[in-house]
Amino acid sequence: MFLFMLLYAHIPVSDTLSFEPAFDMPVVNVTINEGETAILPCSVSYLGDYEVVWTDQWSTLLTYEDRRIIDDRRLSIERPFTKDWNLHIRNTKRNDQGTYNCQVNTTPVKIKTVMLTVDVPAKILQEYSSEDMTVKEGETVTLQCNVSGIPMPNVTWTRYTIHRDDAQKKTDLCPGTYNIGEHREILMIQNASRECWGIYKCTAFNGVPPADNREIGVIVEFPPEVVLPNNKIGQYQEKETILECVVTANPHAVSVWTRHGYKINNSVKYRTDIYRDGEYTITLSLRIRTLEADDFGVYVCEAANVQGTSQQLMTLYDYAEYRSKVEDEHSTTTTLATVKTDWISIQTRYPITRNRTGSILVMESGRHTSNNNGPRNGVVLETGNFVGSGGNRLTQFFFVICIAAFHV
């Protein structure tokens, strides 16, 4: 036994141990976000006197043993354990993505491949994306957000409107809006209406924070639209009145009150005021002091902008005169109603029939009128003439009224 041990002690190690360098695993995939530090693992067992180098996909020598060869201070070899030869790439960039090889100079060369994927956050290419725009009502609007990133980002669109307190409020996309493109990077608005104005925000995100945003303002121009709350208004003389019209337009229209073709300017008698009611709507009021007879008539509210013009007419009338006319008409209506009632009473009291010639016959107590010279059994007027001598119906009607009045 002793002799065997002595002989074994004189055998070279290379003859007794035939282990060659070995990697823990041949291929590794590493995914990292841009800007972070990538750790490419390489663990070699039984390295012995062999050496380790790192190369990239273009066979560029990056490191030799634990020393950096290329002029890139971001690269280094880190060895937390004796068998580790990990390649660190700090502040990774998009072009760092690719294949890296950890090699041992055996014959043949042993290679461990590491696939590095660098995920790049979404980025909107501002110079290739839409700017704020102004369009006419009815036109087609095309908004575009060109994006980049790894993986390729998806784009979502959101619309906001601005209110009086300058706060943005999320609003639904207007009708006729749809997306184009595999990643929804284009937004189209067909037949844009005035309701489609606002701020359109495109958001690009691919799962790698942070997301990127861009806001595009859309202004829709349209011609003025004039609306009158009332197209007629009455007032007494010596009183004051206010005429109002509502104007909606974009851009804001030049709005005036006119009469007889002339603009009404502020004076002792007239005063115009403008009240803003919305993003594109105003109320234009005209105050008229101490009304006179000449002040009654037609007034015109006019509005104009680069897209067109519009106007509406308002009538200011003398309310005292109108009221007098209404009272006269009411009096006439009452008189006619009274006559109608009397006529019904007459029909009840003096039944009416017609003879074969179409003449009216008024019957009373069994007697009737006649057109001949026979016995005078009919109803007689003070003049002694008989009713029923023919003539038109209106004349006959008044004859009957007279008869009724005579016998009441």
PDB file of C-alpha atoms in Angstrom, residues 79-299:
ATOM      1  CA  ARG A  79     -15.772  38.341  -9.972  1.00  0.00           C
ATOM      2  CA  PRO A  80     -17.910  37.802  -6.893  1.00  0.00           C
ATOM      3  CA  PHE A  81     -16.589  34.208  -6.817  1.00  0.00           C
ATOM      4  CA  THR A  82     -13.365  32.639  -8.119  1.00  0.00           C
ATOM      5  CA  LYS A  83     -15.023  30.901 -11.042  1.00  0.00           C
ATOM      6  CA  ASP A  84     -17.080  33.988 -12.083  1.00  0.00           C
ATOM      7  CA  TRP A  85     -16.115  36.212 -15.029  1.00  0.00           C
ATOM      8  CA  ASN A  86     -19.212  38.373 -15.314  1.00  0.00           C
ATOM      9  CA  LEU A  87     -19.287  41.244 -17.799  1.00  0.00           C
ATOM     10  CA  HIS A  88     -20.970  44.409 -16.466  1.00  0.00           C
ATOM     11  CA  ILE A  89     -22.306  47.094 -18.822  1.00  0.00           C
ATOM     12  CA  ARG A  90     -23.417  50.190 -16.951  1.00  0.00           C
ATOM     13  CA  ASN A  91     -25.899  52.763 -18.250  1.00  0.00           C
ATOM     14  CA  THR A  92     -26.976  50.495 -21.085  1.00  0.00           C
ATOM     15  CA  LYS A  93     -27.974  51.990 -24.386  1.00  0.00           C
ATOM     16  CA  ARG A  94     -30.196  50.801 -27.173  1.00  0.00           C
ATOM     17  CA  ASN A  95     -27.237  49.855 -29.395  1.00  0.00           C
ATOM     18  CA  ASP A  96     -25.773  47.675 -26.623  1.00  0.00           C
ATOM     19  CA  GLN A  97     -28.377  45.082 -27.537  1.00  0.00           C
ATOM     20  CA  GLY A  98     -26.974  41.982 -29.228  1.00  0.00           C
ATOM     21  CA  THR A  99     -24.972  38.795 -28.742  1.00  0.00           C
ATOM     22  CA  TYR A 100     -21.975  38.566 -26.375  1.00  0.00           C
ATOM     23  CA  ASN A 101     -19.579  35.598 -26.107  1.00  0.00           C
ATOM     24  CA  CYS A 102     -17.616  34.442 -23.089  1.00  0.00           C
ATOM     25  CA  GLN A 103     -14.719  32.343 -24.479  1.00  0.00           C
ATOM     26  CA  VAL A 104     -12.080  30.038 -23.047  1.00  0.00           C
ATOM     27  CA  ASN A 105      -8.976  29.438 -25.162  1.00  0.00           C
ATOM     28  CA  THR A 106      -9.207  25.669 -25.279  1.00  0.00           C
ATOM     29  CA  THR A 107      -8.836  23.653 -28.446  1.00  0.00           C
ATOM     30  CA  PRO A 108     -11.373  23.997 -29.862  1.00  0.00           C
ATOM     31  CA  VAL A 109     -12.446  27.222 -28.185  1.00  0.00           C
ATOM     32  CA  LYS A 110     -15.287  26.902 -25.689  1.00  0.00           C
ATOM     33  CA  ILE A 111     -17.954  29.591 -26.006  1.00  0.00           C
ATOM     34  CA  LYS A 112     -20.854  30.654 -23.833  1.00  0.00           C
ATOM     35  CA  THR A 113     -23.363  32.929 -25.597  1.00  0.00           C
ATOM     36  CA  VAL A 114     -25.346  35.623 -23.797  1.00  0.00           C
ATOM     37  CA  MET A 115     -28.242  37.337 -25.651  1.00  0.00           C
ATOM     38  CA  LEU A 116     -28.701  40.874 -24.373  1.00  0.00           C
ATOM     39  CA  THR A 117     -32.025  42.625 -25.021  1.00  0.00           C
ATOM     40  CA  VAL A 118     -32.282  46.286 -24.090  1.00  0.00           C
ATOM     41  CA  ASP A 119     -35.874  47.449 -23.653  1.00  0.00           C
ATOM     42  CA  VAL A 120     -36.225  51.106 -24.559  1.00  0.00           C
ATOM     43  CA  PRO A 121     -39.045  53.211 -23.045  1.00  0.00           C
ATOM     44  CA  ALA A 122     -41.572  54.665 -25.432  1.00  0.00           C
ATOM     45  CA  LYS A 123     -40.599  57.958 -26.994  1.00  0.00           C
ATOM     46  CA  ILE A 124     -42.692  60.278 -29.150  1.00  0.00           C
ATOM     47  CA  LEU A 125     -40.712  61.706 -32.032  1.00  0.00           C
ATOM     48  CA  GLN A 126     -41.760  65.317 -31.617  1.00  0.00           C
ATOM     49  CA  GLU A 127     -40.364  66.532 -34.932  1.00  0.00           C
ATOM     50  CA  TYR A 128     -42.385  63.903 -36.817  1.00  0.00           C
ATOM     51  CA  SER A 129     -45.648  64.393 -34.932  1.00  0.00           C
ATOM     52  CA  SER A 130     -48.570  66.793 -35.457  1.00  0.00           C
ATOM     53  CA  GLU A 131     -48.475  70.369 -34.231  1.00  0.00           C
ATOM     54  CA  ASP A 132     -51.404  72.481 -32.981  1.00  0.00           C
ATOM     55  CA  MET A 133     -53.809  73.105 -35.844  1.00  0.00           C
ATOM     56  CA  THR A 134     -56.797  75.205 -36.894  1.00  0.00           C
ATOM     57  CA  VAL A 135     -59.368  73.685 -39.274  1.00  0.00           C
ATOM     58  CA  LYS A 136     -62.701  74.664 -40.794  1.00  0.00           C
ATOM     59  CA  GLU A 137     -65.897  73.006 -39.708  1.00  0.00           C
ATOM     60  CA  GLY A 138     -66.622  70.004 -41.934  1.00  0.00           C
ATOM     61  CA  GLU A 139     -62.994  69.245 -42.798  1.00  0.00           C
ATOM     62  CA  THR A 140     -61.162  65.987 -42.000  1.00  0.00           C
ATOM     63  CA  VAL A 141     -58.553  66.271 -39.240  1.00  0.00           C
ATOM     64  CA  THR A 142     -55.502  63.971 -39.098  1.00  0.00           C
ATOM     65  CA  LEU A 143     -53.455  63.819 -35.890  1.00  0.00           C
ATOM     66  CA  GLN A 144     -50.252  61.799 -35.761  1.00  0.00           C
ATOM     67  CA  CYS A 145     -47.875  60.713 -33.002  1.00  0.00           C
ATOM     68  CA  ASN A 146     -44.789  58.971 -34.386  1.00  0.00           C
ATOM     69  CA  VAL A 147     -43.204  56.809 -31.693  1.00  0.00           C
ATOM     70  CA  SER A 148     -40.175  54.636 -31.061  1.00  0.00           C
ATOM     71  CA  GLY A 149     -39.208  52.125 -28.396  1.00  0.00           C
ATOM     72  CA  ILE A 150     -38.399  48.467 -27.749  1.00  0.00           C
ATOM     73  CA  PRO A 151     -40.814  46.786 -27.860  1.00  0.00           C
ATOM     74  CA  MET A 152     -42.816  49.045 -30.158  1.00  0.00           C
ATOM     75  CA  PRO A 153     -45.206  51.164 -28.059  1.00  0.00           C
ATOM     76  CA  ASN A 154     -48.970  51.345 -28.412  1.00  0.00           C
ATOM     77  CA  VAL A 155     -50.601  54.777 -28.561  1.00  0.00           C
ATOM     78  CA  THR A 156     -53.776  55.828 -26.793  1.00  0.00           C
ATOM     79  CA  TRP A 157     -55.675  59.083 -27.484  1.00  0.00           C
ATOM     80  CA  THR A 158     -57.515  61.223 -24.963  1.00  0.00           C
ATOM     81  CA  ARG A 159     -59.437  64.471 -25.494  1.00  0.00           C
ATOM     82  CA  TYR A 160     -59.636  67.344 -23.012  1.00  0.00           C
ATOM     83  CA  THR A 161     -61.576  70.602 -23.056  1.00  0.00           C
ATOM     84  CA  ILE A 162     -60.660  73.776 -21.196  1.00  0.00           C
ATOM     85  CA  HIS A 163     -63.209  75.492 -18.973  1.00  0.00           C
ATOM     86  CA  ARG A 164     -63.503  78.958 -17.502  1.00  0.00           C
ATOM     87  CA  ASP A 165     -61.228  78.155 -14.567  1.00  0.00           C
ATOM     88  CA  ASP A 166     -58.594  76.991 -17.108  1.00  0.00           C
ATOM     89  CA  ALA A 167     -58.982  73.443 -15.801  1.00  0.00           C
ATOM     90  CA  GLN A 168     -58.800  70.591 -18.290  1.00  0.00           C
ATOM     91  CA  LYS A 169     -61.735  68.188 -18.307  1.00  0.00           C
ATOM     92  CA  LYS A 170     -61.547  64.766 -19.925  1.00  0.00           C
ATOM     93  CA  THR A 171     -64.110  64.531 -22.728  1.00  0.00           C
ATOM     94  CA  ASP A 172     -65.243  61.769 -25.059  1.00  0.00           C
ATOM     95  CA  LEU A 173     -63.861  61.758 -28.576  1.00  0.00           C
ATOM     96  CA  CYS A 174     -66.361  63.339 -30.951  1.00  0.00           C
ATOM     97  CA  PRO A 175     -68.355  61.209 -33.443  1.00  0.00           C
ATOM     98  CA  GLY A 176     -66.538  60.218 -36.618  1.00  0.00           C
ATOM     99  CA  THR A 177     -63.190  59.643 -34.852  1.00  0.00           C
ATOM    100  CA  TYR A 178     -61.162  56.493 -35.460  1.00  0.00           C
ATOM    101  CA  ASN A 179     -57.577  55.182 -35.254  1.00  0.00           C
ATOM    102  CA  ILE A 180     -55.229  54.126 -38.048  1.00  0.00           C
ATOM    103  CA  GLY A 181     -52.006  52.136 -37.798  1.00  0.00           C
ATOM    104  CA  GLU A 182     -50.897  48.917 -36.183  1.00  0.00           C
ATOM    105  CA  HIS A 183     -50.131  50.747 -32.967  1.00  0.00           C
ATOM    106  CA  ARG A 184     -52.964  53.356 -33.254  1.00  0.00           C
ATOM    107  CA  GLU A 185     -50.502  56.188 -33.812  1.00  0.00           C
ATOM    108  CA  ILE A 186     -52.836  58.114 -36.181  1.00  0.00           C
ATOM    109  CA  LEU A 187     -56.176  59.643 -35.149  1.00  0.00           C
ATOM    110  CA  MET A 188     -58.617  60.835 -37.831  1.00  0.00           C
ATOM    111  CA  ILE A 189     -61.700  63.001 -37.307  1.00  0.00           C
ATOM    112  CA  GLN A 190     -64.066  63.009 -40.263  1.00  0.00           C
ATOM    113  CA  ASN A 191     -66.387  65.965 -40.862  1.00  0.00           C
ATOM    114  CA  ALA A 192     -65.120  67.813 -37.797  1.00  0.00           C
ATOM    115  CA  SER A 193     -67.804  69.833 -36.058  1.00  0.00           C
ATOM    116  CA  ARG A 194     -67.436  72.781 -33.703  1.00  0.00           C
ATOM    117  CA  GLU A 195     -67.845  70.291 -30.843  1.00  0.00           C
ATOM    118  CA  CYS A 196     -64.556  68.584 -31.797  1.00  0.00           C
ATOM    119  CA  TRP A 197     -62.329  71.382 -30.498  1.00  0.00           C
ATOM    120  CA  GLY A 198     -59.999  70.709 -27.587  1.00  0.00           C
ATOM    121  CA  ILE A 199     -56.621  69.287 -26.604  1.00  0.00           C
ATOM    122  CA  TYR A 200     -55.843  65.812 -27.908  1.00  0.00           C
ATOM    123  CA  LYS A 201     -53.234  63.934 -25.858  1.00  0.00           C
ATOM    124  CA  CYS A 202     -51.416  60.936 -27.297  1.00  0.00           C
ATOM    125  CA  THR A 203     -49.790  58.608 -24.770  1.00  0.00           C
ATOM    126  CA  ALA A 204     -47.159  56.067 -25.868  1.00  0.00           C
ATOM    127  CA  PHE A 205     -46.285  53.140 -23.608  1.00  0.00           C
ATOM    128  CA  ASN A 206     -44.651  49.745 -24.137  1.00  0.00           C
ATOM    129  CA  GLY A 207     -44.445  48.416 -20.591  1.00  0.00           C
ATOM    130  CA  VAL A 208     -41.083  50.070 -19.938  1.00  0.00           C
ATOM    131  CA  PRO A 209     -41.570  53.114 -17.728  1.00  0.00           C
ATOM    132  CA  PRO A 210     -41.961  55.946 -18.137  1.00  0.00           C
ATOM    133  CA  ALA A 211     -44.706  56.594 -20.704  1.00  0.00           C
ATOM    134  CA  ASP A 212     -44.360  59.547 -23.077  1.00  0.00           C
ATOM    135  CA  ASN A 213     -47.074  62.120 -23.861  1.00  0.00           C
ATOM    136  CA  ARG A 214     -47.759  64.847 -26.372  1.00  0.00           C
ATOM    137  CA  GLU A 215     -50.602  67.373 -26.499  1.00  0.00           C
ATOM    138  CA  ILE A 216     -52.023  68.674 -29.772  1.00  0.00           C
ATOM    139  CA  GLY A 217     -54.478  71.562 -29.762  1.00  0.00           C
ATOM    140  CA  VAL A 218     -57.310  71.521 -32.308  1.00  0.00           C
ATOM    141  CA  ILE A 219     -59.336  74.655 -33.061  1.00  0.00           C
ATOM    142  CA  VAL A 220     -62.423  74.394 -35.297  1.00  0.00           C
ATOM    143  CA  GLU A 221     -63.506  77.597 -37.027  1.00  0.00           C
ATOM    144  CA  PHE A 222     -67.122  78.148 -38.096  1.00  0.00           C
ATOM    145  CA  PRO A 223     -69.301  81.082 -39.245  1.00  0.00           C
ATOM    146  CA  PRO A 224     -71.439  83.059 -36.778  1.00  0.00           C
ATOM    147  CA  GLU A 225     -74.838  81.856 -35.669  1.00  0.00           C
ATOM    148  CA  VAL A 226     -77.213  84.503 -34.283  1.00  0.00           C
ATOM    149  CA  VAL A 227     -80.127  83.440 -32.076  1.00  0.00           C
ATOM    150  CA  LEU A 228     -82.792  85.733 -30.582  1.00  0.00           C
ATOM    151  CA  PRO A 229     -84.388  84.708 -27.265  1.00  0.00           C
ATOM    152  CA  ASN A 230     -87.394  86.768 -28.437  1.00  0.00           C
ATOM    153  CA  ASN A 231     -87.975  88.203 -31.895  1.00  0.00           C
ATOM    154  CA  LYS A 232     -90.595  90.670 -30.634  1.00  0.00           C
ATOM    155  CA  ILE A 233     -90.639  92.771 -27.492  1.00  0.00           C
ATOM    156  CA  GLY A 234     -93.070  95.466 -26.321  1.00  0.00           C
ATOM    157  CA  GLN A 235     -92.625  98.416 -23.969  1.00  0.00           C
ATOM    158  CA  TYR A 236     -94.358 101.642 -23.014  1.00  0.00           C
ATOM    159  CA  GLN A 237     -93.109 105.024 -24.135  1.00  0.00           C
ATOM    160  CA  GLU A 238     -90.911 106.873 -21.642  1.00  0.00           C
ATOM    161  CA  LYS A 239     -89.729 103.520 -20.317  1.00  0.00           C
ATOM    162  CA  GLU A 240     -86.420 101.631 -20.780  1.00  0.00           C
ATOM    163  CA  THR A 241     -85.930  98.296 -22.538  1.00  0.00           C
ATOM    164  CA  ILE A 242     -83.129  95.823 -23.332  1.00  0.00           C
ATOM    165  CA  LEU A 243     -82.778  93.860 -26.564  1.00  0.00           C
ATOM    166  CA  GLU A 244     -80.599  90.717 -26.506  1.00  0.00           C
ATOM    167  CA  CYS A 245     -79.122  88.351 -29.081  1.00  0.00           C
ATOM    168  CA  VAL A 246     -76.863  85.317 -28.613  1.00  0.00           C
ATOM    169  CA  VAL A 247     -73.908  84.934 -31.010  1.00  0.00           C
ATOM    170  CA  THR A 248     -71.889  81.722 -31.404  1.00  0.00           C
ATOM    171  CA  ALA A 249     -68.804  81.865 -33.626  1.00  0.00           C
ATOM    172  CA  ASN A 250     -65.133  80.957 -33.915  1.00  0.00           C
ATOM    173  CA  PRO A 251     -63.138  83.049 -34.199  1.00  0.00           C
ATOM    174  CA  HIS A 252     -65.237  85.452 -32.170  1.00  0.00           C
ATOM    175  CA  ALA A 253     -67.362  87.541 -34.475  1.00  0.00           C
ATOM    176  CA  VAL A 254     -67.659  91.303 -34.726  1.00  0.00           C
ATOM    177  CA  SER A 255     -71.188  91.678 -33.339  1.00  0.00           C
ATOM    178  CA  VAL A 256     -73.286  94.881 -33.513  1.00  0.00           C
ATOM    179  CA  TRP A 257     -76.862  96.143 -33.317  1.00  0.00           C
ATOM    180  CA  THR A 258     -78.014  98.192 -36.301  1.00  0.00           C
ATOM    181  CA  ARG A 259     -81.102 100.114 -37.352  1.00  0.00           C
ATOM    182  CA  HIS A 260     -81.928 101.461 -40.781  1.00  0.00           C
ATOM    183  CA  GLY A 261     -78.553 100.116 -41.940  1.00  0.00           C
ATOM    184  CA  TYR A 262     -76.491 102.063 -39.389  1.00  0.00           C
ATOM    185  CA  LYS A 263     -74.537 100.709 -36.431  1.00  0.00           C
ATOM    186  CA  ILE A 264     -75.868 101.744 -33.039  1.00  0.00           C
ATOM    187  CA  ASN A 265     -73.061 103.228 -30.948  1.00  0.00           C
ATOM    188  CA  ASN A 266     -73.016 103.930 -27.232  1.00  0.00           C
ATOM    189  CA  SER A 267     -74.588 107.265 -26.350  1.00  0.00           C
ATOM    190  CA  VAL A 268     -76.866 108.863 -23.799  1.00  0.00           C
ATOM    191  CA  LYS A 269     -79.764 106.937 -25.317  1.00  0.00           C
ATOM    192  CA  TYR A 270     -78.091 103.633 -26.253  1.00  0.00           C
ATOM    193  CA  ARG A 271     -75.699 101.300 -24.472  1.00  0.00           C
ATOM    194  CA  THR A 272     -74.343  97.950 -25.743  1.00  0.00           C
ATOM    195  CA  ASP A 273     -72.812  95.300 -23.479  1.00  0.00           C
ATOM    196  CA  ILE A 274     -71.187  91.924 -24.195  1.00  0.00           C
ATOM    197  CA  TYR A 275     -71.433  88.942 -21.845  1.00  0.00           C
ATOM    198  CA  ARG A 276     -69.407  85.786 -22.412  1.00  0.00           C
ATOM    199  CA  ASP A 277     -71.513  82.622 -22.036  1.00  0.00           C
ATOM    200  CA  GLY A 278     -69.075  79.948 -23.227  1.00  0.00           C
ATOM    201  CA  GLU A 279     -65.933  79.178 -25.184  1.00  0.00           C
ATOM    202  CA  TYR A 280     -67.437  80.528 -28.402  1.00  0.00           C
ATOM    203  CA  THR A 281     -70.722  82.141 -27.262  1.00  0.00           C
ATOM    204  CA  ILE A 282     -71.541  85.705 -26.224  1.00  0.00           C
ATOM    205  CA  THR A 283     -74.714  87.642 -25.457  1.00  0.00           C
ATOM    206  CA  LEU A 284     -74.930  91.098 -27.043  1.00  0.00           C
ATOM    207  CA  SER A 285     -77.399  93.408 -25.288  1.00  0.00           C
ATOM    208  CA  LEU A 286     -78.727  96.790 -26.383  1.00  0.00           C
ATOM    209  CA  ARG A 287     -80.183  99.077 -23.704  1.00  0.00           C
ATOM    210  CA  ILE A 288     -82.525 101.827 -24.974  1.00  0.00           C
ATOM    211  CA  ARG A 289     -83.423 104.575 -22.529  1.00  0.00           C
ATOM    212  CA  THR A 290     -86.573 106.749 -22.472  1.00  0.00           C
ATOM    213  CA  LEU A 291     -88.431 105.223 -25.399  1.00  0.00           C
ATOM    214  CA  GLU A 292     -90.116 107.577 -27.869  1.00  0.00           C
ATOM    215  CA  ALA A 293     -92.470 106.884 -30.745  1.00  0.00           C
ATOM    216  CA  ASP A 294     -89.597 106.955 -33.248  1.00  0.00           C
ATOM    217  CA  ASP A 295     -87.752 104.238 -31.327  1.00  0.00           C
ATOM    218  CA  PHE A 296     -90.283 101.562 -32.194  1.00  0.00           C
ATOM    219  CA  GLY A 297     -89.535  99.405 -35.215  1.00  0.00           C
ATOM    220  CA  VAL A 298     -87.072  96.768 -36.430  1.00  0.00           C
ATOM    221  CA  TYR A 299     -83.590  96.306 -34.959  1.00  0.00           C
TER     222      TYR A 299
END
